[in-house]
Coordinates of C-alpha atoms and ligand atoms in Angstrom, one line a residue:
M1 CA 0.0 0.0 0.0
S2 CA 1.3 3.4 -0.9
G3 CA 0.3 6.7 0.6
R4 CA 0.9 8.8 3.6
L5 CA 0.7 7.3 7.1
V6 CA -1.1 9.8 9.3
V7 CA -2.6 9.7 12.8
G8 CA -5.4 11.9 14.1
V9 CA -5.2 12.6 17.9
D10 CA -8.0 14.0 20.0
I11 CA -7.0 15.1 23.4
G12 CA -10.2 15.4 25.5
N13 CA -10.9 16.3 29.1
S14 CA -11.0 12.7 30.1
T15 CA -9.9 10.6 27.1
T16 CA -7.3 10.8 24.4
E17 CA -8.2 9.1 21.2
A18 CA -6.1 8.2 18.1
C19 CA -7.0 7.2 14.6
L20 CA -4.4 5.7 12.2
A21 CA -4.9 5.8 8.5
L22 CA -3.1 5.6 5.2
V23 CA -4.1 8.5 2.8
G24 CA -3.6 7.8 -0.9
P25 CA -2.5 10.4 -3.5
G26 CA -6.2 11.0 -4.5
G27 CA -7.2 11.6 -0.8
E28 CA -8.6 8.1 -0.4
V29 CA -8.4 6.9 3.2
T30 CA -7.6 3.4 4.5
H31 CA -8.2 3.1 8.2
L32 CA -5.6 1.0 10.0
G33 CA -6.8 1.2 13.6
T34 CA -7.8 3.3 16.6
A35 CA -6.7 3.5 20.2
L36 CA -7.7 5.4 23.3
T37 CA -6.1 6.2 26.7
R38 CA -6.8 8.4 29.7
T39 CA -5.8 12.0 29.2
T40 CA -2.8 13.0 31.2
G41 CA -3.0 16.3 32.9
V42 CA -5.4 19.0 31.6
K43 CA -6.1 18.8 27.9
G44 CA -4.2 21.2 25.8
T45 CA -1.5 21.7 28.4
P46 CA 2.1 20.2 28.0
A47 CA 1.2 17.6 30.6
S48 CA -1.3 16.1 28.1
T49 CA 1.5 15.2 25.7
E50 CA 2.2 11.9 27.6
G51 CA -1.3 10.6 26.9
A52 CA -1.1 11.6 23.3
L53 CA 2.1 9.7 22.8
T54 CA 0.7 6.7 24.5
A55 CA -2.3 6.6 22.2
V56 CA -0.2 7.1 19.1
R57 CA 2.3 4.4 20.1
R58 CA -0.5 2.0 20.9
V59 CA -2.3 2.4 17.6
L60 CA 1.0 2.1 15.7
T61 CA 2.0 -1.1 17.6
D62 CA -1.5 -2.6 17.0
A63 CA -1.2 -1.9 13.3
G64 CA 2.4 -3.3 13.1
R65 CA 3.9 0.1 12.2
R66 CA 6.9 2.1 13.5
P67 CA 6.9 5.8 14.5
G68 CA 9.5 6.4 11.9
E69 CA 6.9 5.5 9.2
L70 CA 4.6 8.3 10.3
D71 CA 4.2 11.1 7.9
R72 CA 2.1 13.3 10.0
V73 CA 0.5 13.6 13.5
L74 CA -2.8 15.6 13.3
L75 CA -3.7 17.2 16.6
N76 CA -7.0 18.9 17.4
E77 CA -7.1 22.5 18.4
A78 CA -8.3 21.5 21.9
T79 CA -11.3 23.7 22.7
P80 CA -10.0 25.6 25.6
V81 CA -13.0 24.8 27.8
I82 CA -12.4 23.2 31.2
S83 CA -15.1 22.6 33.7
G84 CA -15.3 22.5 37.4
L85 CA -18.0 21.5 39.9
A86 CA -19.1 22.7 43.3
M87 CA -22.1 21.9 45.5
E88 CA -23.7 23.6 48.5
T89 CA -26.6 22.7 50.8
I90 CA -29.2 25.4 51.0
T91 CA -31.4 24.1 53.8
E92 CA -30.4 23.0 57.2
T93 CA -32.5 21.2 59.8
V94 CA -31.6 22.2 63.3
I95 CA -33.1 20.7 66.5
T96 CA -32.1 22.9 69.4
E97 CA -33.6 20.7 72.0
S98 CA -33.4 16.9 72.0
T99 CA -36.6 16.2 70.3
M100 CA -36.3 13.2 68.2
I101 CA -34.5 9.9 67.6
G102 CA -35.0 8.4 64.3
H103 CA -32.7 5.7 63.2
N104 CA -32.5 2.2 61.9
P105 CA -31.0 0.0 64.6
A106 CA -30.4 -3.5 63.1
T107 CA -33.0 -5.1 65.3
P108 CA -35.5 -3.0 67.2
G109 CA -37.8 -5.0 69.5
G110 CA -41.5 -5.5 69.4
E111 CA -43.7 -3.4 67.2
G112 CA -46.4 -0.7 67.3
L113 CA -46.7 2.7 68.8
G114 CA -46.3 3.6 72.5
V115 CA -47.1 7.0 73.9
G116 CA -46.3 8.1 77.5
T117 CA -43.9 10.0 79.7
T118 CA -40.2 9.4 79.7
V119 CA -38.9 7.9 82.9
S120 CA -35.4 6.5 83.7
V121 CA -35.4 2.8 84.5
L122 CA -33.7 3.9 87.8
D123 CA -36.8 5.9 88.8
L124 CA -39.3 3.3 87.6
A125 CA -40.1 2.1 91.1
G126 CA -41.4 5.5 92.0
H127 CA -43.4 6.0 88.9
P128 CA -47.2 6.6 89.5
G129 CA -49.4 3.7 88.5
D130 CA -51.8 5.6 86.3
E131 CA -49.3 7.2 83.9
P132 CA -48.1 5.4 80.8
A133 CA -44.3 5.1 80.9
V134 CA -41.7 5.3 78.2
V135 CA -38.7 3.7 80.0
V136 CA -35.2 5.1 79.2
V137 CA -32.3 2.7 79.9
P138 CA -28.8 4.2 80.2
H139 CA -25.6 2.5 79.2
G140 CA -24.3 -0.5 81.2
W141 CA -27.6 -2.2 82.0
D142 CA -27.9 -6.0 81.4
F143 CA -30.9 -7.1 79.4
D144 CA -32.1 -9.5 82.1
D145 CA -32.1 -6.7 84.6
V146 CA -34.0 -4.4 82.2
A147 CA -36.6 -7.0 81.5
A148 CA -37.0 -7.7 85.2
A149 CA -37.4 -4.0 86.0
L150 CA -40.1 -3.6 83.3
N151 CA -41.9 -6.7 84.4
T152 CA -41.9 -5.6 88.0
A153 CA -43.4 -2.2 87.1
V154 CA -46.1 -3.8 84.9
A155 CA -47.0 -6.2 87.8
R156 CA -47.3 -3.1 90.0
G157 CA -49.9 -1.8 87.5
V158 CA -47.7 0.8 85.7
P159 CA -48.6 0.8 82.0
V160 CA -45.2 0.4 80.4
V161 CA -45.8 1.4 76.8
A162 CA -42.3 1.5 75.3
A163 CA -38.6 1.5 76.0
V164 CA -35.5 3.3 74.7
L165 CA -32.1 1.5 75.2
A166 CA -28.5 2.6 74.9
G167 CA -27.3 -0.9 74.1
D168 CA -28.2 -3.2 71.2
D169 CA -30.3 -5.8 73.0
A170 CA -33.9 -4.7 72.2
V171 CA -34.8 -8.2 71.0
L172 CA -33.3 -9.9 74.1
V173 CA -35.3 -7.6 76.3
T174 CA -38.6 -7.9 74.4
N175 CA -38.3 -11.7 74.4
R176 CA -38.4 -11.6 78.2
L177 CA -41.3 -9.2 78.7
R178 CA -44.7 -10.4 79.8
Q179 CA -46.4 -7.6 77.8
P180 CA -44.9 -6.9 74.3
I181 CA -44.0 -3.2 73.7
P182 CA -42.0 -1.4 71.0
V183 CA -38.3 -1.1 72.0
V184 CA -35.8 1.1 70.2
D185 CA -32.1 0.4 70.9
E186 CA -28.6 1.6 69.9
V187 CA -29.4 5.2 71.0
S188 CA -25.9 6.4 71.5
A189 CA -26.8 9.7 73.3
V190 CA -29.5 8.1 75.5
E191 CA -28.5 10.3 78.4
K192 CA -29.7 13.3 76.4
V193 CA -33.3 12.0 76.2
P194 CA -35.2 14.5 78.4
L195 CA -37.0 12.8 81.3
G196 CA -40.5 13.6 82.5
M197 CA -41.6 14.6 79.0
R198 CA -44.3 13.2 76.7
A199 CA -42.8 10.9 74.2
A200 CA -43.8 8.5 71.4
V201 CA -41.9 5.4 70.3
E202 CA -42.8 3.6 67.1
V203 CA -41.4 0.4 65.7
A204 CA -42.5 -1.1 62.4
A205 CA -42.7 -4.7 61.6
P206 CA -39.7 -6.2 59.7
G207 CA -39.6 -4.9 56.2
R208 CA -41.9 -2.0 56.9
T209 CA -41.3 1.6 57.8
I210 CA -43.0 3.7 60.5
R211 CA -46.3 5.3 59.7
T212 CA -47.2 7.7 62.5
L213 CA -44.1 9.5 63.4
S214 CA -43.1 10.1 59.8
N215 CA -46.4 11.8 59.2
T216 CA -46.6 15.4 60.4
Y217 CA -50.3 15.0 61.3
G218 CA -49.5 11.7 63.0
I219 CA -47.1 13.6 65.4
A220 CA -49.7 16.4 65.8
T221 CA -52.3 13.8 66.8
V222 CA -50.0 12.0 69.3
F223 CA -49.0 15.3 71.0
D224 CA -52.2 17.2 70.5
L225 CA -50.5 20.0 68.7
D226 CA -52.0 23.3 67.4
P227 CA -51.4 24.3 63.7
D228 CA -48.4 26.5 64.6
Q229 CA -46.7 23.7 66.6
T230 CA -47.6 21.3 63.8
R231 CA -45.8 23.4 61.2
Q232 CA -42.8 23.4 63.5
V233 CA -42.5 19.6 63.8
S234 CA -42.8 19.0 60.1
P235 CA -39.0 18.7 59.6
V236 CA -39.0 16.0 62.3
A237 CA -41.5 13.9 60.3
R238 CA -39.5 14.4 57.2
A239 CA -36.2 13.4 58.9
L240 CA -37.9 10.2 60.3
T241 CA -39.4 9.1 56.9
G242 CA -38.2 5.7 55.8
N243 CA -37.0 4.5 59.2
R244 CA -38.1 1.3 60.9
S245 CA -38.1 2.9 64.3
A246 CA -38.3 6.3 65.8
V247 CA -38.7 8.2 69.1
V248 CA -40.1 11.7 69.3
V249 CA -39.9 13.5 72.6
R250 CA -41.9 16.6 73.0
T251 CA -39.9 19.3 74.9
P252 CA -41.9 22.4 75.6
S253 CA -39.1 24.7 74.8
G254 CA -38.0 22.5 72.0
D255 CA -37.3 24.2 68.7
V256 CA -37.0 22.6 65.3
T257 CA -36.2 24.7 62.4
D258 CA -35.9 24.0 58.8
R259 CA -33.7 26.9 57.9
R260 CA -32.9 28.2 54.5
I261 CA -29.2 29.0 54.3
P262 CA -28.6 32.2 52.3
V263 CA -26.2 30.9 49.7
G264 CA -25.6 34.2 48.1
V265 CA -26.2 36.0 44.9
L266 CA -24.9 34.9 41.6
E267 CA -24.2 37.6 39.1
L268 CA -24.4 36.7 35.5
R269 CA -22.8 39.1 33.1
G270 CA -23.9 38.8 29.5
E271 CA -23.0 40.6 26.4
V272 CA -25.8 43.1 26.8
R273 CA -27.1 42.8 30.3
T274 CA -26.3 41.6 33.8
V275 CA -28.7 39.7 35.9
K276 CA -28.4 38.8 39.6
V277 CA -30.1 35.7 41.0
D278 CA -30.4 34.3 44.5
V279 CA -28.8 30.8 44.4
D280 CA -31.2 29.5 47.0
A281 CA -34.0 30.2 44.6
G282 CA -33.0 26.9 43.0
A283 CA -31.7 25.6 39.6
E284 CA -34.7 26.7 37.6
A285 CA -34.4 30.3 38.6
I286 CA -30.7 30.3 37.9
M287 CA -31.1 28.7 34.5
D288 CA -33.9 31.2 33.6
A289 CA -31.6 34.1 34.5
L290 CA -28.9 32.6 32.4
A291 CA -31.2 32.3 29.4
R292 CA -31.9 36.0 29.8
V293 CA -28.3 37.1 29.6
Q294 CA -27.0 34.7 26.9
P295 CA -24.3 34.8 25.7
L296 CA -22.6 34.8 29.1
R297 CA -19.3 36.6 29.4
D298 CA -18.5 35.9 33.0
A299 CA -20.1 34.9 36.3
H300 CA -19.4 36.1 39.8
G301 CA -20.6 35.3 43.3
E302 CA -20.5 37.8 46.1
P303 CA -17.3 37.3 48.2
G304 CA -18.1 35.8 51.6
T305 CA -21.1 33.9 50.4
H306 CA -21.4 30.3 49.5
V307 CA -21.8 30.9 45.9
G308 CA -18.7 33.3 46.0
G309 CA -16.8 30.4 47.5
M310 CA -18.2 27.9 44.9
L311 CA -17.1 29.9 42.0
A312 CA -13.8 30.8 43.5
A313 CA -13.1 27.1 44.1
V314 CA -14.0 26.3 40.5
R315 CA -11.6 29.1 39.2
D316 CA -8.9 28.0 41.6
T317 CA -8.8 24.4 40.5
M318 CA -8.7 25.6 36.9
A319 CA -5.9 28.0 37.7
D320 CA -4.0 25.2 39.4
T321 CA -4.3 22.7 36.7
M322 CA -3.5 25.3 34.0
D323 CA -0.6 26.7 35.9
D324 CA 2.4 26.6 33.6
G325 CA 4.4 29.4 35.2
S326 CA 3.0 31.9 32.7
G327 CA 1.3 33.7 35.6
G328 CA -2.3 33.7 34.6
A329 CA -4.2 34.7 37.7
P330 CA -7.5 33.0 38.5
G331 CA -9.3 36.4 38.1
D332 CA -8.4 36.3 34.3
I333 CA -10.5 33.2 33.8
A334 CA -13.9 34.0 32.5
I335 CA -16.8 31.7 33.2
R336 CA -18.6 31.2 30.0
D337 CA -21.4 28.9 31.0
V338 CA -22.9 27.4 34.2
L339 CA -25.3 24.6 34.7
A340 CA -27.2 24.6 38.0
V341 CA -29.0 21.5 39.2
D342 CA -31.2 21.0 42.2
T343 CA -30.0 18.1 44.3
F344 CA -30.3 16.9 47.8
V345 CA -27.6 15.6 50.1
P346 CA -28.1 13.4 53.2
A347 CA -26.8 15.4 56.2
E348 CA -26.7 14.7 59.9
V349 CA -29.4 16.6 61.8
R350 CA -27.9 19.0 64.2
G351 CA -29.3 18.1 67.6
G352 CA -30.3 14.5 66.7
L353 CA -29.5 11.8 69.3
A354 CA -28.5 8.8 67.1
G355 CA -26.9 10.3 64.1
E356 CA -30.2 11.0 62.4
I357 CA -29.9 11.9 58.7
T358 CA -32.2 14.2 56.8
L359 CA -32.1 15.1 53.1
E360 CA -31.1 18.7 52.8
N361 CA -31.7 20.6 49.6
A362 CA -28.6 21.6 47.7
V363 CA -27.6 23.2 44.5
G364 CA -24.8 21.8 42.3
L365 CA -23.1 24.1 39.9
A366 CA -20.9 23.2 36.9
A367 CA -19.0 26.0 35.5
M368 CA -17.0 26.2 32.3
V369 CA -14.2 28.5 31.5
R370 CA -12.5 29.5 28.3
T371 CA -8.9 30.2 28.5
S372 CA -7.3 32.8 26.3
R373 CA -4.1 30.9 25.4
S374 CA -3.9 27.6 23.8
R375 CA -0.7 25.8 24.5
M376 CA -1.2 23.1 21.9
A377 CA 1.8 24.5 20.0
A378 CA 4.0 23.2 22.9
V379 CA 2.2 19.9 22.8
A380 CA 2.8 19.6 19.1
A381 CA 6.5 20.4 19.4
R382 CA 7.0 17.7 22.0
V383 CA 5.0 15.1 20.1
S384 CA 7.0 15.8 17.0
A385 CA 10.3 15.6 18.9
E386 CA 9.4 12.3 20.5
L387 CA 8.0 10.6 17.4
G388 CA 10.3 12.1 14.8
A389 CA 7.3 13.0 12.7
E390 CA 5.8 16.4 11.8
A391 CA 2.9 17.3 14.1
T392 CA 0.4 19.9 13.1
I393 CA -2.6 21.4 14.9
G394 CA -5.7 21.6 12.7
G395 CA -9.4 22.0 12.8
V396 CA -11.9 23.2 15.3
E397 CA -13.0 20.4 17.6
G398 CA -16.7 20.8 16.6
E399 CA -16.0 20.7 12.9
M400 CA -13.8 17.6 13.2
A401 CA -16.5 15.9 15.3
V402 CA -19.0 16.5 12.6
L403 CA -16.7 15.1 9.9
G404 CA -16.0 12.0 12.1
A405 CA -19.7 11.6 12.9
L406 CA -20.6 11.6 9.2
T407 CA -18.7 8.3 8.8
T408 CA -21.7 6.9 10.7
P409 CA -23.7 4.8 8.3
G410 CA -27.1 6.4 7.5
T411 CA -26.0 10.0 8.2
R412 CA -25.6 13.0 5.9
A413 CA -25.4 16.8 6.1
P414 CA -27.2 18.8 7.4
V415 CA -26.4 17.1 10.7
V416 CA -25.9 18.1 14.3
V417 CA -23.6 16.2 16.6
V418 CA -23.8 16.3 20.4
D419 CA -20.6 15.2 22.1
L420 CA -21.4 13.9 25.6
G421 CA -18.1 14.1 27.4
G422 CA -16.8 14.3 30.9
G423 CA -16.8 18.0 31.6
S424 CA -18.8 19.6 28.9
T425 CA -21.6 18.8 26.5
D426 CA -20.7 20.1 23.0
A427 CA -23.0 20.5 20.0
A428 CA -21.9 21.3 16.5
S429 CA -24.1 21.7 13.4
L430 CA -23.2 21.4 9.8
T431 CA -25.6 22.9 7.3
A432 CA -26.1 21.6 3.8
E433 CA -24.1 24.6 2.6
G434 CA -21.1 23.5 4.7
V435 CA -21.4 26.1 7.5
C436 CA -20.4 24.8 10.9
T437 CA -21.4 26.3 14.3
A438 CA -20.3 24.8 17.6
V439 CA -21.2 25.5 21.2
H440 CA -20.1 24.1 24.6
V441 CA -22.2 24.0 27.7
A442 CA -21.0 23.2 31.2
G443 CA -21.8 19.9 32.8
A444 CA -21.5 16.3 31.6
G445 CA -20.5 12.8 32.9
E446 CA -18.4 14.0 35.8
L447 CA -21.4 16.0 37.2
V448 CA -23.6 12.9 36.9
T449 CA -21.1 10.9 38.9
K450 CA -20.9 13.7 41.5
L451 CA -24.7 13.9 41.9
V452 CA -24.9 10.1 42.3
D453 CA -22.1 10.2 44.9
A454 CA -23.7 13.0 46.9
E455 CA -27.3 11.9 46.8
L456 CA -26.5 8.4 47.8
A457 CA -24.0 9.6 50.4
L458 CA -21.5 7.1 49.0
D459 CA -18.5 9.3 49.5
D460 CA -16.7 7.1 47.0
R461 CA -16.3 8.4 43.5
E462 CA -15.3 5.0 42.1
V463 CA -18.5 3.3 43.3
A464 CA -20.5 6.3 42.1
E465 CA -19.0 5.9 38.6
L466 CA -19.9 2.2 38.7
V467 CA -23.5 3.0 39.8
K468 CA -23.7 5.4 36.9
R469 CA -22.4 2.9 34.3
S470 CA -24.1 -0.4 35.1
P471 CA -27.6 -1.6 36.0
L472 CA -28.5 -2.7 39.5
A473 CA -29.7 -5.9 41.0
K474 CA -30.7 -7.3 44.4
V475 CA -28.9 -10.4 45.5
E476 CA -31.8 -12.5 46.7
S477 CA -29.9 -15.7 47.5
F478 CA -26.4 -17.1 47.0
F479 CA -27.5 -18.5 43.7
H480 CA -29.7 -15.8 42.2
V481 CA -30.2 -12.1 41.7
R482 CA -33.1 -10.0 40.7
H483 CA -32.2 -7.4 38.1
E484 CA -33.6 -3.9 38.2
D485 CA -36.1 -4.8 35.4
G486 CA -37.5 -7.5 37.6
T487 CA -36.0 -10.5 35.8
V488 CA -34.2 -13.2 37.8
Q489 CA -30.8 -14.6 36.9
F490 CA -29.4 -17.9 38.4
F491 CA -25.8 -18.7 38.9
D492 CA -24.0 -22.1 39.0
Q493 CA -21.4 -20.9 41.5
P494 CA -22.5 -19.3 44.8
L495 CA -22.2 -15.5 44.9
P496 CA -19.6 -14.0 47.3
A497 CA -21.0 -13.7 50.9
H498 CA -20.4 -9.9 51.1
V499 CA -23.0 -9.3 48.4
F500 CA -25.7 -11.4 50.0
A501 CA -29.1 -9.5 50.4
R502 CA -27.4 -6.4 49.2
V503 CA -28.3 -3.9 46.4
V504 CA -25.4 -4.4 43.9
V505 CA -24.2 -2.7 40.8
L506 CA -23.5 -5.3 38.1
S507 CA -20.1 -4.0 37.0
P508 CA -18.1 -5.8 34.2
E509 CA -16.0 -7.3 37.0
G510 CA -18.9 -8.7 38.9
P511 CA -21.5 -7.5 41.5
V512 CA -20.3 -4.7 43.7
P513 CA -22.3 -3.9 46.8
I514 CA -23.5 -0.3 47.2
G515 CA -22.9 1.2 50.6
T516 CA -26.3 2.9 51.0
R517 CA -29.4 2.4 53.0
H518 CA -31.5 3.0 50.0
G519 CA -33.4 0.3 48.2
L520 CA -32.8 -0.6 44.6
D521 CA -35.6 1.5 43.3
A522 CA -34.4 4.6 45.1
V523 CA -30.9 4.1 43.8
R524 CA -32.2 3.7 40.3
R525 CA -34.3 6.8 40.6
V526 CA -31.3 8.8 41.8
R527 CA -29.2 7.5 38.9
R528 CA -31.7 8.3 36.2
E529 CA -32.6 11.7 37.6
A530 CA -29.0 12.7 37.7
K531 CA -28.6 11.8 34.0
R532 CA -31.7 13.5 33.0
R533 CA -31.0 16.7 34.9
V534 CA -27.5 16.9 33.3
F535 CA -27.7 15.4 29.9
V536 CA -31.3 16.0 28.8
V537 CA -31.2 19.6 30.1
N538 CA -27.8 20.2 28.5
T539 CA -28.5 18.5 25.2
L540 CA -31.7 20.7 24.8
R541 CA -29.7 23.8 25.9
A542 CA -26.9 23.1 23.4
L543 CA -29.2 22.2 20.5
R544 CA -31.3 25.3 20.9
Q545 CA -28.1 27.3 20.4
V546 CA -27.2 25.6 17.1
A547 CA -30.7 25.0 15.7
P548 CA -32.0 27.4 13.0
D549 CA -33.8 30.2 14.9
G550 CA -33.3 28.2 18.1
D551 CA -36.2 25.9 16.9
L552 CA -35.5 22.3 17.6
R553 CA -38.1 21.2 15.1
R554 CA -35.9 22.4 12.3
L555 CA -33.2 19.9 13.2
D556 CA -33.0 16.7 11.1
F557 CA -30.4 14.3 12.3
V558 CA -28.8 14.4 15.7
V559 CA -25.9 12.1 16.3
L560 CA -24.7 11.5 19.9
L561 CA -21.0 11.1 20.4
G562 CA -18.5 10.8 23.3
G563 CA -17.9 8.6 26.3
S564 CA -21.3 9.3 27.9
A565 CA -23.0 8.2 24.7
L566 CA -21.8 4.7 25.6
D567 CA -24.0 4.9 28.6
F568 CA -26.8 2.3 28.8
E569 CA -29.6 4.8 29.2
I570 CA -28.4 8.3 28.5
P571 CA -29.0 8.1 24.7
D572 CA -32.5 6.8 25.4
L573 CA -33.3 9.5 27.8
I574 CA -32.2 12.1 25.3
A575 CA -34.0 10.4 22.4
D576 CA -37.2 10.4 24.4
A577 CA -36.9 14.1 25.1
L578 CA -36.1 14.9 21.5
A579 CA -38.8 12.7 20.0
A580 CA -41.3 15.3 21.4
H581 CA -39.8 17.8 18.9
G582 CA -39.7 15.4 16.0
V583 CA -36.0 15.1 15.9
V584 CA -34.3 11.8 14.7
C585 CA -31.6 11.0 17.3
G586 CA -29.3 8.1 17.7
T587 CA -25.8 7.2 18.9
G588 CA -23.0 7.6 16.4
N589 CA -21.1 4.7 14.9
V590 CA -17.9 6.3 13.7
L591 CA -16.2 4.5 10.8
G592 CA -19.1 2.0 11.1
D593 CA -17.5 0.2 14.0
Q594 CA -16.2 2.6 16.6
G595 CA -19.6 3.5 18.2
P596 CA -19.7 7.0 19.6
R597 CA -15.9 7.1 20.1
N598 CA -13.1 8.5 18.0
A599 CA -15.2 11.0 16.0
V600 CA -12.7 13.9 16.4
A601 CA -9.6 11.8 15.7
S602 CA -11.3 10.3 12.6
G603 CA -12.5 13.8 11.6
L604 CA -8.9 15.1 11.6
V605 CA -7.8 12.3 9.3
A606 CA -10.8 13.0 7.0
A607 CA -10.0 16.7 6.9
F608 CA -6.4 16.0 6.0
A609 CA -7.5 13.7 3.2
Q610 CA -9.9 16.3 1.9
G611 CA -7.1 18.7 1.8
I612 CA -5.1 16.4 -0.5
G613 CA -7.9 15.2 -2.7
Ligands
ADP701 P1 -13.7 13.8 26.8 O1 -14.1 14.0 25.4 O2 -14.1 15.1 27.6 O3 -12.3 13.4 27.1 P2 -15.2 11.3 27.0 O4 -15.8 11.5 25.7 O5 -14.1 10.3 27.1 O6 -14.7 12.8 27.5 O7 -16.3 11.1 28.1 C1 -15.9 10.9 29.4 C2 -17.2 10.6 30.2 O8 -17.8 9.4 29.7 C3 -16.9 10.3 31.7 O9 -17.8 11.0 32.5 C4 -17.2 8.8 31.8 O10 -17.8 8.5 33.1 C5 -18.2 8.6 30.7 N1 -18.2 7.2 30.2 C6 -17.1 6.5 29.7 N2 -17.5 5.2 29.4 C7 -18.8 5.1 29.8 C8 -19.7 4.0 29.8 N3 -19.4 2.8 29.3 N4 -20.9 4.3 30.3 C9 -21.3 5.5 30.8 N5 -20.4 6.5 30.8 C10 -19.2 6.3 30.3
MG702 MG1 -14.2 14.5 23.5

């Protein structure tokens, strides 16, 4: 075969891709292979050279070629957009008096609801016989002694209606009682339970959750509250929802607040006007404000507020990663797009007695900056020196992506591609006349991973990434799992013990247990919602900017590209949303066999070949 051996290289935020081809004298292209590797450092910076070299060497080796045979390395002009993420809670539940205990001890005892007055087991002997007692047992009591004390009181005529224990022996105690009562155990701060107060203890049957104390009006009924008091306890009901057991103690001076934290004002400066928006107004208000100032030139948060801190953090990480000694200050970095998403994060209730968790509202912000300098020239120089072949920078990423996407069978111009990457979602349109427009919007796969991580309180990015990428299942026995779609799969070999009865993510390496108290359906909902709020919102946002007159109905073909287009449900979520506008949408299949990967690298080769032909 004669011709020129060229390799297209696309250095992305997350992934570096290479496409090797032989280009004949008439511009005809013979593809020899592709490779991909993780991007080293920040794309477009000298640190990203390493990944580019790895990808090129790999594709050469696979094709049985040597670097010396290379005629040209074609590098993309990396779009200088980098994205960063930040998240802040905007509500906080504070309980100033010890008012509630809501947790899921492994094995509470008994079941039902008991309402009475709190009394220490030490004082039980002196408790009046006509007053229902909720017995509080401090640390260090043996279950036999507790049961004996309760039975004695009952024999004396005291209606013992419930018990709260410090230790974890609720079942041992209930088994020894002559009259069954609900018992909540493992209350670490039991000494803080106020005594002589009206209290309600509820334990649900195994597999069930409490019904009365998780209902605002249930609490109002139990404690005979007026409407104002009822309003006050509603955060308690919310915090107790989903638990198998709970205790609510009514303290007259008790105060529960569901406070909104002022997060600060976000100032969006557009080409023609500036709009200020309160971040605690939520994502919708922020995105509405953004739509009014488009195109965005920069965004600022008041110093000293949460949003000021969020944007400063985003700018700082970018300044750090971009720092090449050329002295660009973080202030020089203009934020060109933001995506706000409403989210919730489980947070410990201040004033709770057993590490109670409630879901606080939060706002997540992805911001994208545009840097003024591109340092691809330095990358090209190094690549050239290492490989001994000429390296050139060519083509705008969006245009190259379109060229690559058009190698998908069944596509033709006019076409719009949407590149679903790690940090940004990029759209590029090519008209029948050959005019190309490209836009980048903040927020993509990384934000989805972060939302999954935060909302499930995993605190483990790797597990969150697995949850994002693969379907879930419930391990129902050592030999079978139930998939999230309800189907059952059997195994010949027993599943590992650590996944038994757990919600697992079916990663390519096998089932991985998810460290969350949520059930399968809840995890699935969190996963799909995160994808929808990021990718459906962003795809529509990006497409409106490239569609003729901003009208989605005037788009014909939409081709999805990028790592996140490999996702098992994101393309479907997007296609569903676009179907409403009559748009044909599908995942690209670059070169007929690369799926949504390698579009930009292939596009670079195609552009080079067109230049020859
Ligand atoms: P970039 O072009 O910015 O380098 P990519 O196109 O490589 O980014 O996309 C990176 C994103 O794709 C990451 O958020 C990653 O989690 C996601 N991703 C990669 N593979 C898969 C997959 N199989 N399923 C779902 N998401 C994936
Ligand atoms: Mg990319």
